[in-house]
GROMACS .gro file of C-alpha atoms in nm:
model
  166
    1UNK     CA    1  -4.570   6.051  24.081
    2UNK     CA    2  -4.889   5.892  24.208
    3UNK     CA    3  -4.882   5.551  24.368
    4UNK     CA    4  -5.193   5.343  24.423
    5UNK     CA    5  -5.150   5.054  24.667
    6UNK     CA    6  -5.380   4.755  24.686
    7UNK     CA    7  -5.362   4.378  24.724
    8UNK     CA    8  -5.208   4.284  25.060
    9UNK     CA    9  -5.234   4.644  25.180
   10UNK     CA   10  -5.549   4.840  25.252
   11UNK     CA   11  -5.652   5.050  24.954
   12UNK     CA   12  -5.438   5.362  24.971
   13UNK     CA   13  -5.326   5.644  24.742
   14UNK     CA   14  -5.009   5.848  24.789
   15UNK     CA   15  -4.919   6.146  24.574
   16UNK     CA   16  -4.549   6.233  24.576
   17UNK     CA   17  -4.421   6.559  24.433
   18UNK     CA   18  -4.052   6.627  24.386
   19UNK     CA   19  -3.870   6.933  24.255
   20UNK     CA   20  -3.513   6.848  24.151
   21UNK     CA   21  -3.181   7.017  24.092
   22UNK     CA   22  -3.149   6.998  23.711
   23UNK     CA   23  -2.786   6.884  23.704
   24UNK     CA   24  -2.746   6.668  24.016
   25UNK     CA   25  -3.102   6.526  24.026
   26UNK     CA   26  -3.105   6.586  24.401
   27UNK     CA   27  -3.406   6.715  24.589
   28UNK     CA   28  -3.498   7.080  24.624
   29UNK     CA   29  -3.847   7.012  24.759
   30UNK     CA   30  -4.049   6.698  24.832
   31UNK     CA   31  -4.410   6.658  24.940
   32UNK     CA   32  -4.626   6.354  25.005
   33UNK     CA   33  -4.997   6.327  25.073
   34UNK     CA   34  -5.323   6.175  24.961
   35UNK     CA   35  -5.369   6.423  24.676
   36UNK     CA   36  -5.681   6.581  24.826
   37UNK     CA   37  -5.531   6.882  24.993
   38UNK     CA   38  -5.224   6.984  25.183
   39UNK     CA   39  -4.931   6.744  25.197
   40UNK     CA   40  -4.903   6.531  25.512
   41UNK     CA   41  -4.522   6.534  25.483
   42UNK     CA   42  -4.301   6.799  25.323
   43UNK     CA   43  -3.927   6.863  25.299
   44UNK     CA   44  -3.765   7.180  25.164
   45UNK     CA   45  -3.392   7.211  25.092
   46UNK     CA   46  -3.310   7.584  25.098
   47UNK     CA   47  -2.960   7.628  24.955
   48UNK     CA   48  -2.952   8.005  25.011
   49UNK     CA   49  -3.040   7.980  25.381
   50UNK     CA   50  -2.846   7.653  25.422
   51UNK     CA   51  -3.143   7.480  25.589
   52UNK     CA   52  -3.354   7.169  25.557
   53UNK     CA   53  -3.712   7.217  25.675
   54UNK     CA   54  -3.925   6.911  25.751
   55UNK     CA   55  -4.300   6.942  25.810
   56UNK     CA   56  -4.529   6.663  25.917
   57UNK     CA   57  -4.879   6.774  26.001
   58UNK     CA   58  -4.840   7.078  26.227
   59UNK     CA   59  -4.489   6.977  26.344
   60UNK     CA   60  -4.187   7.149  26.188
   61UNK     CA   61  -3.812   7.102  26.234
   62UNK     CA   62  -3.504   7.252  26.069
   63UNK     CA   63  -3.147   7.132  26.035
   64UNK     CA   64  -2.835   7.262  25.860
   65UNK     CA   65  -2.807   7.171  25.492
   66UNK     CA   66  -2.456   7.028  25.465
   67UNK     CA   67  -2.483   6.795  25.163
   68UNK     CA   68  -2.707   6.706  24.869
   69UNK     CA   69  -3.014   6.499  24.958
   70UNK     CA   70  -3.244   6.269  24.763
   71UNK     CA   71  -3.610   6.205  24.822
   72UNK     CA   72  -3.790   5.885  24.711
   73UNK     CA   73  -3.871   6.026  24.365
   74UNK     CA   74  -3.535   6.194  24.299
   75UNK     CA   75  -3.354   5.874  24.399
   76UNK     CA   76  -3.543   5.677  24.133
   77UNK     CA   77  -3.469   5.942  23.870
   78UNK     CA   78  -3.103   5.946  23.975
   79UNK     CA   79  -3.095   5.567  23.929
   80UNK     CA   80  -3.233   5.611  23.578
   81UNK     CA   81  -2.957   5.854  23.487
   82UNK     CA   82  -2.658   5.725  23.686
   83UNK     CA   83  -2.753   5.374  23.798
   84UNK     CA   84  -2.489   5.195  23.591
   85UNK     CA   85  -2.235   5.227  23.877
   86UNK     CA   86  -2.149   4.916  24.081
   87UNK     CA   87  -2.194   5.085  24.421
   88UNK     CA   88  -2.314   5.425  24.528
   89UNK     CA   89  -2.436   5.597  24.839
   90UNK     CA   90  -2.724   5.844  24.846
   91UNK     CA   91  -2.813   6.071  25.136
   92UNK     CA   92  -3.180   6.095  25.233
   93UNK     CA   93  -3.326   6.280  25.530
   94UNK     CA   94  -3.363   5.948  25.717
   95UNK     CA   95  -3.001   5.843  25.656
   96UNK     CA   96  -2.777   5.694  25.390
   97UNK     CA   97  -2.900   5.454  25.124
   98UNK     CA   98  -2.649   5.211  24.977
   99UNK     CA   99  -2.720   5.132  24.610
  100UNK     CA  100  -2.568   4.803  24.493
  101UNK     CA  101  -2.574   4.703  24.127
  102UNK     CA  102  -2.692   4.346  24.063
  103UNK     CA  103  -2.658   4.126  23.756
  104UNK     CA  104  -2.839   4.248  23.446
  105UNK     CA  105  -3.171   4.079  23.378
  106UNK     CA  106  -3.488   4.114  23.169
  107UNK     CA  107  -3.823   4.258  23.272
  108UNK     CA  108  -4.103   4.167  23.035
  109UNK     CA  109  -3.850   4.085  22.764
  110UNK     CA  110  -3.673   4.422  22.803
  111UNK     CA  111  -3.301   4.415  22.903
  112UNK     CA  112  -3.271   4.581  23.244
  113UNK     CA  113  -3.010   4.676  23.498
  114UNK     CA  114  -3.101   4.584  23.853
  115UNK     CA  115  -3.013   4.761  24.178
  116UNK     CA  116  -3.064   4.667  24.542
  117UNK     CA  117  -3.118   4.945  24.799
  118UNK     CA  118  -3.029   4.911  25.168
  119UNK     CA  119  -3.168   4.970  25.419
  120UNK     CA  120  -3.517   4.885  25.305
  121UNK     CA  121  -3.430   4.596  25.077
  122UNK     CA  122  -3.591   4.744  24.765
  123UNK     CA  123  -3.512   4.622  24.415
  124UNK     CA  124  -3.522   4.869  24.124
  125UNK     CA  125  -3.513   4.762  23.759
  126UNK     CA  126  -3.424   5.020  23.492
  127UNK     CA  127  -3.427   4.971  23.115
  128UNK     CA  128  -3.069   4.940  22.985
  129UNK     CA  129  -3.124   5.134  22.662
  130UNK     CA  130  -3.244   5.493  22.638
  131UNK     CA  131  -3.480   5.634  22.757
  132UNK     CA  132  -3.390   5.415  23.063
  133UNK     CA  133  -3.749   5.372  23.182
  134UNK     CA  134  -3.818   5.249  23.533
  135UNK     CA  135  -3.957   4.901  23.469
  136UNK     CA  136  -4.021   4.745  23.809
  137UNK     CA  137  -3.993   4.817  24.180
  138UNK     CA  138  -4.011   4.559  24.457
  139UNK     CA  139  -4.040   4.689  24.813
  140UNK     CA  140  -4.068   4.454  25.111
  141UNK     CA  141  -4.324   4.546  25.377
  142UNK     CA  142  -4.454   4.386  25.695
  143UNK     CA  143  -4.749   4.259  25.487
  144UNK     CA  144  -4.532   4.102  25.215
  145UNK     CA  145  -4.354   4.246  24.910
  146UNK     CA  146  -4.519   4.519  24.706
  147UNK     CA  147  -4.430   4.494  24.339
  148UNK     CA  148  -4.491   4.767  24.089
  149UNK     CA  149  -4.461   4.720  23.716
  150UNK     CA  150  -4.425   5.070  23.580
  151UNK     CA  151  -4.560   5.184  23.248
  152UNK     CA  152  -4.503   5.517  23.077
  153UNK     CA  153  -4.798   5.755  23.103
  154UNK     CA  154  -5.033   5.745  22.807
  155UNK     CA  155  -5.035   6.046  22.584
  156UNK     CA  156  -5.379   6.196  22.549
  157UNK     CA  157  -5.526   6.139  22.206
  158UNK     CA  158  -5.610   6.459  22.020
  159UNK     CA  159  -5.977   6.515  21.963
  160UNK     CA  160  -6.081   6.468  21.607
  161UNK     CA  161  -6.331   6.702  21.457
  162UNK     CA  162  -6.606   6.539  21.262
  163UNK     CA  163  -6.697   6.682  20.930
  164UNK     CA  164  -7.057   6.753  20.879
  165UNK     CA  165  -7.207   6.608  20.573
  166UNK     CA  166  -7.334   6.881  20.346
   0.00000   0.00000   0.00000
């Protein structure tokens, strides 16, 4: 997932990469950076060794892996798949996130289920019908709220061969 920030924030690009457990949609590996080289932040969840490894710059720390963890991307994908619950708790490396279901609404005319995440105060809107697309994110910041209207990636158009006139 690539996020481009602008508006009230200085122009900034963050590239987030997440590898997920196929059944639980929890994180196996997460990296974040500017997309131009090595990640500035990286987390690895090694189930065999039972360790979490966090790297930020040249600093590295490990801790015992005692539960399933989400990263920012896996949490959004988990909300797509399982977000119809009234309340849920997700573990992230920084602590617990409480997910609270809000009243259903519409985003751009599309019926959506809404969730509120604490701490952080983010709102996540997911399409009610399959394929349950992420429709909108609202994240408060010190500069004001950042709102993202999400659109599915465009499929590349196949190249058409031109016939030569004979």
